[in-house]
Short mmCIF file of C-alpha atoms and ligand atoms in Angstrom, two decimals:
data_model
loop_
_atom_site.label_atom_id
_atom_site.label_comp_id
_atom_site.label_asym_id
_atom_site.label_seq_id
_atom_site.Cartn_x
_atom_site.Cartn_y
_atom_site.Cartn_z
CA MET I 1 0.00 0.00 0.00
CA GLU I 2 1.17 3.46 -0.83
CA SER I 3 1.57 5.81 2.11
CA LEU I 4 -0.36 9.06 2.17
CA ASN I 5 2.78 10.97 1.22
CA GLN I 6 3.31 8.69 -1.77
CA MET I 7 -0.31 9.22 -2.78
CA TYR I 8 0.31 12.98 -2.87
CA GLU I 9 3.44 12.42 -4.97
CA THR I 10 1.55 10.14 -7.33
CA ILE I 11 -1.09 12.79 -7.88
CA GLY I 12 1.60 15.42 -8.57
CA ILE I 13 2.44 17.18 -5.31
CA ASP I 14 6.11 17.25 -4.26
CA LYS I 15 7.23 16.34 -0.77
CA LYS I 16 8.39 19.92 -0.21
CA VAL I 17 4.96 21.39 -0.98
CA LEU I 18 3.21 18.74 1.09
CA GLU I 19 5.47 19.41 4.07
CA LEU I 20 4.74 23.12 3.97
CA GLY I 21 1.05 22.30 3.73
CA LEU I 22 1.16 19.93 6.68
CA GLU I 23 2.96 22.50 8.79
CA VAL I 24 0.33 25.12 8.00
CA GLU I 25 -2.46 22.62 8.60
CA ALA I 26 -1.06 21.75 12.01
CA SER I 27 -1.19 25.42 13.00
CA LEU I 28 -4.92 25.52 12.21
CA ARG I 29 -6.06 22.68 14.45
CA GLU I 30 -8.05 24.88 16.83
CA ARG I 31 -9.66 26.84 13.99
CA PHE I 32 -10.76 23.60 12.38
CA GLU I 33 -12.26 22.36 15.65
CA THR I 34 -14.42 25.49 15.84
CA ILE I 35 -15.50 25.04 12.21
CA ASP I 36 -16.39 21.40 12.94
CA LYS I 37 -18.48 22.44 15.95
CA THR I 38 -20.51 24.80 13.78
CA ALA I 39 -21.04 21.99 11.26
CA GLU I 40 -22.09 19.62 14.04
CA TYR I 41 -24.62 22.14 15.35
CA ASN I 42 -26.03 22.75 11.88
CA GLN I 43 -26.13 19.02 11.11
CA LEU I 44 -28.39 18.53 14.12
CA LYS I 45 -30.52 21.49 13.07
CA VAL I 46 -31.12 20.00 9.62
CA LEU I 47 -31.58 16.46 10.95
CA HIS I 48 -34.10 17.63 13.51
CA ALA I 49 -36.11 19.50 10.85
CA MET I 50 -36.17 16.37 8.68
CA GLN I 51 -37.34 14.20 11.57
CA LYS I 52 -39.94 16.71 12.73
CA ASN I 53 -41.40 16.77 9.22
CA ARG I 54 -41.42 12.97 9.10
CA VAL I 55 -39.44 12.66 5.88
CA ALA I 56 -40.13 9.34 4.19
CA GLU I 57 -39.31 7.67 0.92
CA ALA I 58 -42.67 8.79 -0.49
CA HIS I 59 -41.30 12.36 -0.49
CA PHE I 60 -38.71 11.47 -3.10
CA SER I 61 -41.01 10.27 -5.87
CA GLY I 62 -41.47 13.71 -7.46
CA SER I 63 -44.17 15.10 -9.68
CA THR I 64 -44.66 16.01 -13.33
CA GLY I 65 -46.79 18.48 -15.26
CA TYR I 66 -48.38 21.07 -12.98
CA GLY I 67 -46.92 19.43 -9.94
CA TYR I 68 -50.10 19.64 -7.85
CA ASN I 69 -50.01 17.98 -4.43
CA ASP I 70 -46.28 17.42 -4.52
CA MET I 71 -45.70 16.27 -0.97
CA GLY I 72 -41.96 16.06 -1.42
CA ARG I 73 -41.72 19.66 -2.58
CA GLU I 74 -44.00 20.94 0.19
CA THR I 75 -42.17 19.05 2.92
CA LEU I 76 -38.76 20.21 1.70
CA GLU I 77 -40.02 23.77 1.81
CA GLN I 78 -41.24 23.25 5.37
CA ILE I 79 -37.79 21.85 6.30
CA TYR I 80 -36.08 24.95 4.91
CA ALA I 81 -38.57 27.14 6.79
CA ASP I 82 -37.82 25.24 10.03
CA VAL I 83 -34.03 25.37 9.63
CA PHE I 84 -34.25 29.12 9.02
CA HIS I 85 -36.79 29.55 11.86
CA ALA I 86 -39.05 31.23 9.34
CA GLU I 87 -42.74 31.00 8.46
CA SER I 88 -42.46 29.82 4.89
CA ALA I 89 -40.08 28.87 2.09
CA LEU I 90 -39.96 28.49 -1.65
CA VAL I 91 -37.34 25.93 -2.73
CA ARG I 92 -37.51 25.24 -6.43
CA PRO I 93 -35.43 23.81 -9.24
CA GLN I 94 -37.30 26.30 -11.47
CA ILE I 95 -35.32 29.09 -9.79
CA THR I 96 -32.36 29.03 -12.14
CA CYS I 97 -29.68 30.67 -9.98
CA GLY I 98 -29.02 33.12 -7.16
CA THR I 99 -29.65 36.16 -9.33
CA HIS I 100 -33.01 34.74 -10.39
CA ALA I 101 -34.02 34.06 -6.78
CA LEU I 102 -33.07 37.62 -5.78
CA ASN I 103 -34.93 39.06 -8.78
CA VAL I 104 -38.06 37.07 -7.96
CA ALA I 105 -37.99 38.17 -4.31
CA LEU I 106 -37.44 41.83 -5.23
CA ALA I 107 -39.82 42.08 -8.18
CA ALA I 108 -42.51 40.25 -6.19
CA ASN I 109 -42.42 42.54 -3.21
CA LEU I 110 -41.93 45.92 -4.88
CA ARG I 111 -44.53 47.88 -6.84
CA PRO I 112 -44.21 50.87 -9.20
CA GLY I 113 -43.41 53.98 -7.17
CA ASP I 114 -41.64 52.04 -4.40
CA GLU I 115 -37.99 52.56 -3.61
CA LEU I 116 -35.44 49.84 -2.97
CA LEU I 117 -32.63 50.65 -0.53
CA SER I 118 -29.21 49.05 -0.31
CA PRO I 119 -27.97 50.23 3.10
CA ALA I 120 -24.60 48.45 2.83
CA GLY I 121 -23.10 49.72 -0.39
CA LYS I 122 -23.06 48.40 -3.91
CA PRO I 123 -24.77 45.05 -4.38
CA TYR I 124 -23.42 42.01 -6.26
CA ASP I 125 -22.59 42.69 -9.92
CA THR I 126 -25.50 40.79 -11.45
CA LEU I 127 -27.97 42.75 -9.29
CA GLU I 128 -26.97 45.97 -11.02
CA GLU I 129 -28.97 44.86 -14.03
CA VAL I 130 -31.82 43.50 -11.93
CA ILE I 131 -32.15 46.87 -10.21
CA GLY I 132 -31.38 48.95 -13.30
CA ILE I 133 -28.16 50.56 -12.01
CA ARG I 134 -26.94 49.31 -15.38
CA ASP I 135 -29.76 49.37 -17.91
CA SER I 136 -31.25 46.00 -18.76
CA LYS I 137 -34.47 44.74 -20.23
CA GLY I 138 -37.04 44.10 -17.52
CA SER I 139 -35.12 45.81 -14.71
CA LEU I 140 -36.92 47.14 -11.65
CA LYS I 141 -36.15 50.61 -12.97
CA GLU I 142 -38.21 49.92 -16.11
CA TYR I 143 -41.18 49.26 -13.81
CA GLY I 144 -40.78 52.60 -12.05
CA ILE I 145 -39.07 51.22 -8.96
CA THR I 146 -36.31 53.56 -7.83
CA TYR I 147 -33.12 52.71 -6.02
CA ALA I 148 -31.14 54.36 -3.23
CA GLN I 149 -27.83 53.29 -1.78
CA ALA I 150 -25.94 54.19 1.39
CA ASP I 151 -22.27 53.32 1.09
CA LEU I 152 -20.25 51.78 3.88
CA LEU I 153 -17.83 53.94 5.82
CA GLU I 154 -14.13 53.68 5.04
CA ASP I 155 -13.60 51.07 7.77
CA GLY I 156 -16.34 48.82 6.40
CA SER I 157 -18.93 49.75 9.03
CA PHE I 158 -22.50 50.88 8.34
CA ASP I 159 -23.01 54.61 7.77
CA PHE I 160 -26.09 54.94 9.96
CA ASP I 161 -26.47 58.68 9.28
CA ALA I 162 -26.46 58.14 5.54
CA ILE I 163 -28.88 55.21 5.91
CA ALA I 164 -31.28 57.32 7.98
CA ARG I 165 -31.08 60.08 5.34
CA SER I 166 -31.82 57.70 2.49
CA ILE I 167 -35.02 56.33 4.02
CA ASN I 168 -38.16 58.08 2.79
CA ASP I 169 -41.87 57.36 2.65
CA ARG I 170 -41.43 55.36 -0.56
CA THR I 171 -38.72 53.08 0.88
CA LYS I 172 -40.34 49.65 0.77
CA LEU I 173 -37.54 47.11 0.95
CA ALA I 174 -33.91 47.03 2.06
CA THR I 175 -31.55 44.51 0.48
CA ILE I 176 -28.53 43.46 2.51
CA GLN I 177 -25.79 41.29 1.03
CA ARG I 178 -24.20 39.03 3.65
CA SER I 179 -21.13 37.90 1.70
CA LYS I 180 -18.67 40.38 0.31
CA GLY I 181 -18.93 38.42 -2.93
CA TYR I 182 -16.12 39.74 -5.08
CA ALA I 183 -15.95 43.17 -3.45
CA SER I 184 -13.23 44.28 -1.08
CA ARG I 185 -15.29 44.88 2.05
CA PRO I 186 -15.56 42.45 4.96
CA THR I 187 -18.38 39.92 4.95
CA PHE I 188 -21.04 40.74 7.55
CA SER I 189 -21.63 38.42 10.47
CA VAL I 190 -25.26 37.56 11.13
CA ASP I 191 -25.06 39.61 14.34
CA ARG I 192 -24.01 42.70 12.42
CA ILE I 193 -26.84 42.16 9.95
CA GLY I 194 -29.13 41.98 12.98
CA GLU I 195 -27.92 45.39 14.19
CA LEU I 196 -28.56 46.88 10.76
CA ILE I 197 -32.05 45.36 10.58
CA ALA I 198 -32.88 46.68 14.07
CA PHE I 199 -31.79 50.17 12.98
CA LEU I 200 -33.82 50.01 9.75
CA LYS I 201 -36.94 48.80 11.59
CA GLU I 202 -36.58 51.50 14.22
CA LYS I 203 -36.51 54.16 11.48
CA LYS I 204 -39.27 52.52 9.46
CA PRO I 205 -41.13 49.67 11.17
CA ASP I 206 -42.82 48.37 7.99
CA ILE I 207 -39.65 48.17 5.87
CA ILE I 208 -39.08 44.69 4.41
CA CYS I 209 -35.53 43.54 5.20
CA MET I 210 -34.19 41.04 2.67
CA VAL I 211 -30.79 39.36 2.93
CA ASP I 212 -28.83 38.04 -0.04
CA ASN I 213 -27.57 34.95 1.79
CA CYS I 214 -25.44 33.53 -1.08
CA TYR I 215 -22.27 31.81 0.23
CA GLY I 216 -23.32 32.47 3.85
CA GLU I 217 -25.54 29.48 4.67
CA PHE I 218 -24.28 27.26 7.50
CA THR I 219 -21.10 29.27 8.07
CA GLU I 220 -22.58 30.24 11.44
CA GLU I 221 -25.06 28.65 13.84
CA ILE I 222 -27.65 31.28 13.06
CA GLU I 223 -29.03 32.65 9.81
CA PRO I 224 -30.24 36.18 9.03
CA THR I 225 -33.87 35.13 9.64
CA ASP I 226 -32.83 34.52 13.28
CA VAL I 227 -32.04 38.23 13.67
CA GLY I 228 -35.10 39.81 12.06
CA ALA I 229 -34.64 39.35 8.30
CA ASP I 230 -38.05 39.17 6.65
CA LEU I 231 -36.63 37.37 3.63
CA CYS I 232 -33.48 35.36 3.00
CA VAL I 233 -32.47 34.33 -0.49
CA GLY I 234 -29.82 32.05 -1.98
CA SER I 235 -28.68 29.60 -4.62
CA LEU I 236 -28.76 25.80 -4.44
CA ILE I 237 -25.53 25.48 -6.42
CA LYS I 238 -23.80 27.15 -3.50
CA ASN I 239 -23.80 26.09 0.19
CA PRO I 240 -27.37 24.77 0.81
CA GLY I 241 -27.38 22.42 -2.17
CA GLY I 242 -24.51 20.54 -0.53
CA GLY I 243 -22.89 20.03 -3.94
CA LEU I 244 -25.65 17.62 -5.00
CA ALA I 245 -28.38 20.00 -6.15
CA PRO I 246 -28.03 20.30 -9.94
CA CYS I 247 -29.83 23.68 -9.99
CA GLY I 248 -32.30 25.75 -8.00
CA GLY I 249 -32.73 28.52 -5.50
CA TYR I 250 -34.61 29.31 -2.31
CA ILE I 251 -36.53 32.19 -0.79
CA VAL I 252 -37.39 31.84 2.89
CA GLY I 253 -39.01 34.19 5.38
CA LYS I 254 -42.34 35.76 6.33
CA GLU I 255 -45.34 34.02 4.80
CA GLU I 256 -46.75 37.11 3.06
CA TYR I 257 -43.47 37.96 1.31
CA VAL I 258 -42.67 34.37 0.31
CA GLU I 259 -46.22 34.07 -1.04
CA GLN I 260 -45.69 37.17 -3.18
CA ALA I 261 -42.52 35.55 -4.50
CA ALA I 262 -44.40 32.35 -5.37
CA TYR I 263 -47.00 34.30 -7.35
CA ARG I 264 -44.20 36.05 -9.18
CA LEU I 265 -42.22 32.87 -9.87
CA THR I 266 -45.21 30.95 -11.24
CA SER I 267 -48.23 33.14 -11.96
CA PRO I 268 -50.90 35.23 -10.28
CA GLY I 269 -53.60 32.78 -9.31
CA LEU I 270 -51.22 29.83 -9.10
CA GLY I 271 -48.49 30.65 -6.56
CA LYS I 272 -46.93 27.85 -4.56
CA GLU I 273 -49.41 25.19 -5.68
CA VAL I 274 -47.65 24.40 -8.95
CA GLY I 275 -44.11 23.53 -9.98
CA ALA I 276 -43.16 19.95 -10.75
CA SER I 277 -40.15 18.67 -8.83
CA LEU I 278 -39.52 16.05 -11.55
CA GLY I 279 -36.97 13.62 -10.19
CA LEU I 280 -34.98 16.14 -8.17
CA SER I 281 -36.52 16.00 -4.70
CA GLN I 282 -34.32 13.31 -3.23
CA THR I 283 -31.19 15.13 -4.42
CA LEU I 284 -32.34 18.42 -2.91
CA TYR I 285 -33.10 16.71 0.42
CA GLN I 286 -29.80 14.86 0.47
CA GLY I 287 -27.81 17.93 -0.58
CA PHE I 288 -29.39 19.99 2.21
CA PHE I 289 -28.57 17.18 4.64
CA LEU I 290 -24.90 17.25 3.60
CA ALA I 291 -24.68 21.05 3.32
CA PRO I 292 -23.38 21.78 6.86
CA THR I 293 -20.42 19.40 6.39
CA VAL I 294 -19.72 20.47 2.83
CA THR I 295 -19.74 24.12 3.89
CA ALA I 296 -17.34 23.33 6.74
CA GLY I 297 -14.93 21.70 4.27
CA ALA I 298 -15.07 24.78 2.06
CA ILE I 299 -14.41 27.11 5.02
CA LYS I 300 -11.43 24.99 6.05
CA GLY I 301 -10.12 25.28 2.50
CA ALA I 302 -10.48 29.07 2.60
CA VAL I 303 -8.69 29.34 5.95
CA PHE I 304 -5.95 26.93 4.83
CA ALA I 305 -5.40 28.87 1.59
CA ALA I 306 -5.18 32.12 3.56
CA ALA I 307 -2.66 30.69 6.02
CA LEU I 308 -0.54 29.05 3.34
CA TYR I 309 -0.38 32.09 1.08
CA GLU I 310 0.25 34.38 4.04
CA ARG I 311 3.25 32.16 4.77
CA LEU I 312 4.38 32.60 1.18
CA GLY I 313 4.18 36.38 1.58
CA PHE I 314 1.06 37.20 -0.44
CA PRO I 315 -1.63 39.61 0.80
CA VAL I 316 -4.75 37.57 1.54
CA PHE I 317 -8.26 38.76 2.26
CA PRO I 318 -9.63 37.91 4.74
CA SER I 319 -6.59 37.00 6.83
CA SER I 320 -6.25 33.44 8.09
CA ASP I 321 -7.28 34.41 11.65
CA THR I 322 -10.54 36.08 10.57
CA ILE I 323 -13.74 34.33 11.71
CA ARG I 324 -15.56 33.34 8.54
CA HIS I 325 -19.09 34.30 7.53
CA ASP I 326 -18.80 33.06 3.95
CA ILE I 327 -16.59 30.68 1.96
CA ILE I 328 -14.71 33.09 -0.34
CA GLN I 329 -10.96 33.66 -0.10
CA ALA I 330 -9.13 36.36 -2.05
CA ILE I 331 -5.37 36.31 -2.62
CA ASP I 332 -3.38 39.06 -4.36
CA LEU I 333 -0.94 37.18 -6.57
CA HIS I 334 0.87 40.24 -7.98
CA SER I 335 1.44 38.97 -11.54
CA PRO I 336 -0.56 37.53 -14.44
CA GLU I 337 1.75 34.50 -14.47
CA ALA I 338 1.03 33.74 -10.82
CA LEU I 339 -2.72 34.15 -11.33
CA LYS I 340 -2.63 31.76 -14.26
CA ALA I 341 -0.46 29.26 -12.37
CA PHE I 342 -2.84 29.33 -9.38
CA CYS I 343 -5.87 28.64 -11.57
CA ARG I 344 -4.06 25.88 -13.42
CA GLY I 345 -3.31 24.24 -10.09
CA ILE I 346 -6.96 24.33 -9.06
CA GLN I 347 -7.95 22.91 -12.45
CA ALA I 348 -5.35 20.15 -12.26
CA ALA I 349 -6.83 19.07 -8.92
CA ALA I 350 -10.38 18.73 -10.23
CA PRO I 351 -12.26 15.42 -10.50
CA VAL I 352 -13.76 16.59 -13.83
CA ASP I 353 -11.79 18.23 -16.67
CA SER I 354 -8.50 17.98 -14.77
CA PHE I 355 -6.72 17.63 -18.12
CA VAL I 356 -7.75 21.03 -19.52
CA THR I 357 -5.70 24.21 -19.17
CA PRO I 358 -7.65 27.31 -18.22
CA GLU I 359 -6.87 30.36 -20.38
CA PRO I 360 -7.86 34.00 -19.82
CA TRP I 361 -10.67 35.27 -22.05
CA ALA I 362 -12.80 38.36 -22.53
CA MET I 363 -16.03 37.85 -20.59
CA PRO I 364 -19.08 40.03 -21.14
CA GLY I 365 -19.43 42.57 -18.32
CA TYR I 366 -15.71 42.67 -17.43
CA ASP I 367 -13.26 45.34 -18.53
CA SER I 368 -10.29 42.94 -18.59
CA ASP I 369 -9.73 39.29 -19.45
CA VAL I 370 -10.81 36.80 -16.81
CA ILE I 371 -9.35 33.38 -16.00
CA MET I 372 -11.48 30.70 -14.39
CA ALA I 373 -10.74 27.27 -13.03
CA ALA I 374 -13.54 24.83 -12.37
CA GLY I 375 -13.78 21.12 -12.84
CA ALA I 376 -17.21 20.66 -11.39
CA PHE I 377 -19.88 17.97 -11.49
CA VAL I 378 -22.47 20.75 -11.75
CA GLN I 379 -21.83 23.53 -14.24
CA GLY I 380 -20.93 26.80 -12.52
CA SER I 381 -21.26 25.29 -9.07
CA SER I 382 -19.18 27.41 -6.73
CA ILE I 383 -19.59 25.16 -3.70
CA GLU I 384 -17.29 22.91 -5.73
CA LEU I 385 -13.60 23.80 -5.82
CA SER I 386 -13.24 26.81 -8.12
CA ALA I 387 -11.16 29.92 -8.63
CA ASP I 388 -11.28 32.94 -10.87
CA GLY I 389 -9.79 36.38 -11.26
CA PRO I 390 -9.56 39.32 -13.65
CA LEU I 391 -6.18 39.81 -15.39
CA ARG I 392 -5.45 43.20 -13.90
CA PRO I 393 -3.40 44.42 -10.92
CA PRO I 394 -3.20 43.31 -8.17
CA TYR I 395 -4.05 40.01 -9.92
CA THR I 396 -6.43 38.88 -7.23
CA VAL I 397 -7.68 35.33 -7.35
CA PHE I 398 -11.03 34.53 -5.74
CA PHE I 399 -11.06 31.01 -4.49
CA GLN I 400 -13.98 29.05 -3.06
CA GLY I 401 -15.53 25.70 -2.46
CA GLY I 402 -14.45 22.13 -2.26
CA LEU I 403 -16.97 19.35 -1.68
CA THR I 404 -14.62 17.83 0.88
CA TRP I 405 -11.85 19.38 2.96
CA TYR I 406 -9.36 16.90 1.49
CA HIS I 407 -10.17 18.01 -2.01
CA ALA I 408 -9.90 21.70 -1.10
CA LYS I 409 -6.53 20.94 0.50
CA THR I 410 -5.31 19.08 -2.59
CA GLY I 411 -6.39 21.95 -4.84
CA ILE I 412 -4.55 24.53 -2.79
CA LEU I 413 -1.41 22.36 -2.62
CA PHE I 414 -1.63 21.98 -6.41
CA SER I 415 -1.80 25.77 -6.81
CA VAL I 416 1.40 26.11 -4.75
CA GLN I 417 3.01 23.35 -6.82
CA LYS I 418 2.24 25.21 -10.07
CA LEU I 419 3.65 28.46 -8.68
CA LEU I 420 6.78 26.62 -7.57
CA ASP I 421 7.17 24.85 -10.93
CA ALA I 422 6.98 28.23 -12.68
CA ASN I 423 9.66 29.67 -10.37
CA LEU I 424 7.21 32.26 -9.08
CA ILE I 425 7.78 31.44 -5.40
CA THR I 426 10.61 30.08 -3.27
CA PHE I 427 10.50 28.48 0.15
C1 PLP D 1 -23.37 34.07 -6.37
C2 PLP D 1 -23.99 35.27 -5.79
C3 PLP D 1 -25.12 35.86 -6.36
C4 PLP D 1 -25.71 35.41 -7.67
O1 PLP D 1 -25.87 34.08 -7.80
P1 PLP D 1 -25.80 33.36 -9.24
O2 PLP D 1 -26.20 31.99 -8.90
O3 PLP D 1 -24.40 33.50 -9.72
O4 PLP D 1 -26.77 34.05 -10.11
C5 PLP D 1 -25.67 36.95 -5.73
N1 PLP D 1 -25.14 37.45 -4.61
C6 PLP D 1 -24.04 36.92 -4.04
C7 PLP D 1 -23.51 37.52 -2.78
C8 PLP D 1 -23.44 35.82 -4.61
O5 PLP D 1 -22.36 35.29 -4.05
#
C-alpha cells in the first residue's frame, strides 16, 4: 500500500509542498475544531427538521406536469422554513440561480413607485442589471421602482447617518448582502446584519428587510432570519445544495413575502401550488442534509489557503485568523503568471476536466480578461472547488468551495506546486 505521502506524490504534489502544507495545517487545528463544531450544530438542526417533518421515501417520488399535491416539494419547503426559523419557504429547481431568486424576491415585493434601498453599499454585480443601475431589459427601474444606496464607511462599518437620510416614505424594501462576494469589504456576520435590521426597523417599522444569503448558509449557527430578516435568499448550487443540487434557488421568510414571491415565480392565481419537482426532490433533500459538512470543508479550504499564502508572503483577504461568515478567499498574486499558475493548479486538482488548461478570455461585463478554473460535477457550481480572477493588478484570485476538505486541500497544494514549478515562489 502506498503511504499518504506517496499518494500525494503520485497525484503530482512534491514532498516539499506537502510538508509546507502539513505544517500550516497543524497550526490551524483549533480553527478547524471550531469550524467542525458549527457543522455539528447545523447538522443537528437539519436532521431535527427532517425528523420533525417525518421525511419518508414517499417524499422522493417527485411530480410532473403542474406538480399539484407534490408532498416532497411541500415538505422540503417546510424543512427549509424550520431550519431558518421562518414562516415559509420556496425551494424550487425552477429558480435558475441566485440572481433569479433575488430578482423574484425583489420584483414580487416591490410595486411601481416604491424605492429599494441598499444600506450596505453596492450590491453584487448581477444585481446591477436586476435593479437597473446598469440598464437592462425588464429591470426594476423599467417598472418605475427607484433605487437608493448608502455606502459603507471607510472602515467597512454601516453609515447609519447616511442610511437614515436615504429612508423616505417610498422606501419599501432594504436589500442586505451578507457575503462580500467579489468586493473588497468584509463579509457581515449575522449579528451585524441583525444590528442593521434593528436600525432600519426603528426608522421605518414596515420596511421589508431582505438578505442576499449567497455563500453564507451554515457558516454560522444562526441565519439572518434569526435576527429579524423578513426574507433570506440564496442559490442551491452554492452552500445549501450541498454540492448535489443540480440547480435551484430558495426564498425563505415571512409568509406574506414568500407568497408574493411564489405568485411572481409561477403566476398570479397559481403561486406555490404548482411547480413539478420532476426527479430532483431526493437530491435536494440529500444535498441539504450534507450542506453543513460540505460548507465546513469549504471554510477549512479558505482558511488553509489564507494561512498558506500568508506564509508565502502574499496579501490575503480575509486574513487566516478572521472568523468566517462566507466561503470566499481572495489572494493578491501580484502577476498575471502567478494568477494563471494558481488557476491551473486548481484545475489540475479537479475530478472533472483535470486535463484542460484554463486560459484567460474576454467575458461580457468585465473590462479585462478573466481566467477561471472549475472542474465541477455541476456547471458553474461554486460550492465545488473553483477559482477565478480578472487579469489586472493586483491580480487577485477569488477562491472558493471544495466538496470535501481533502479536495480543497489538494487543490490549494496543487496551486502552490504550479507556482513553484513556474519559479514564481521560493520556500
Ligand atoms: C453568487 C452570488 C449571487 C448570484 O448568484 P448566481 O447563482 O451566480 O446568479 C448573488 N449574490 C451573491 C452575494 C453571490 O455570491
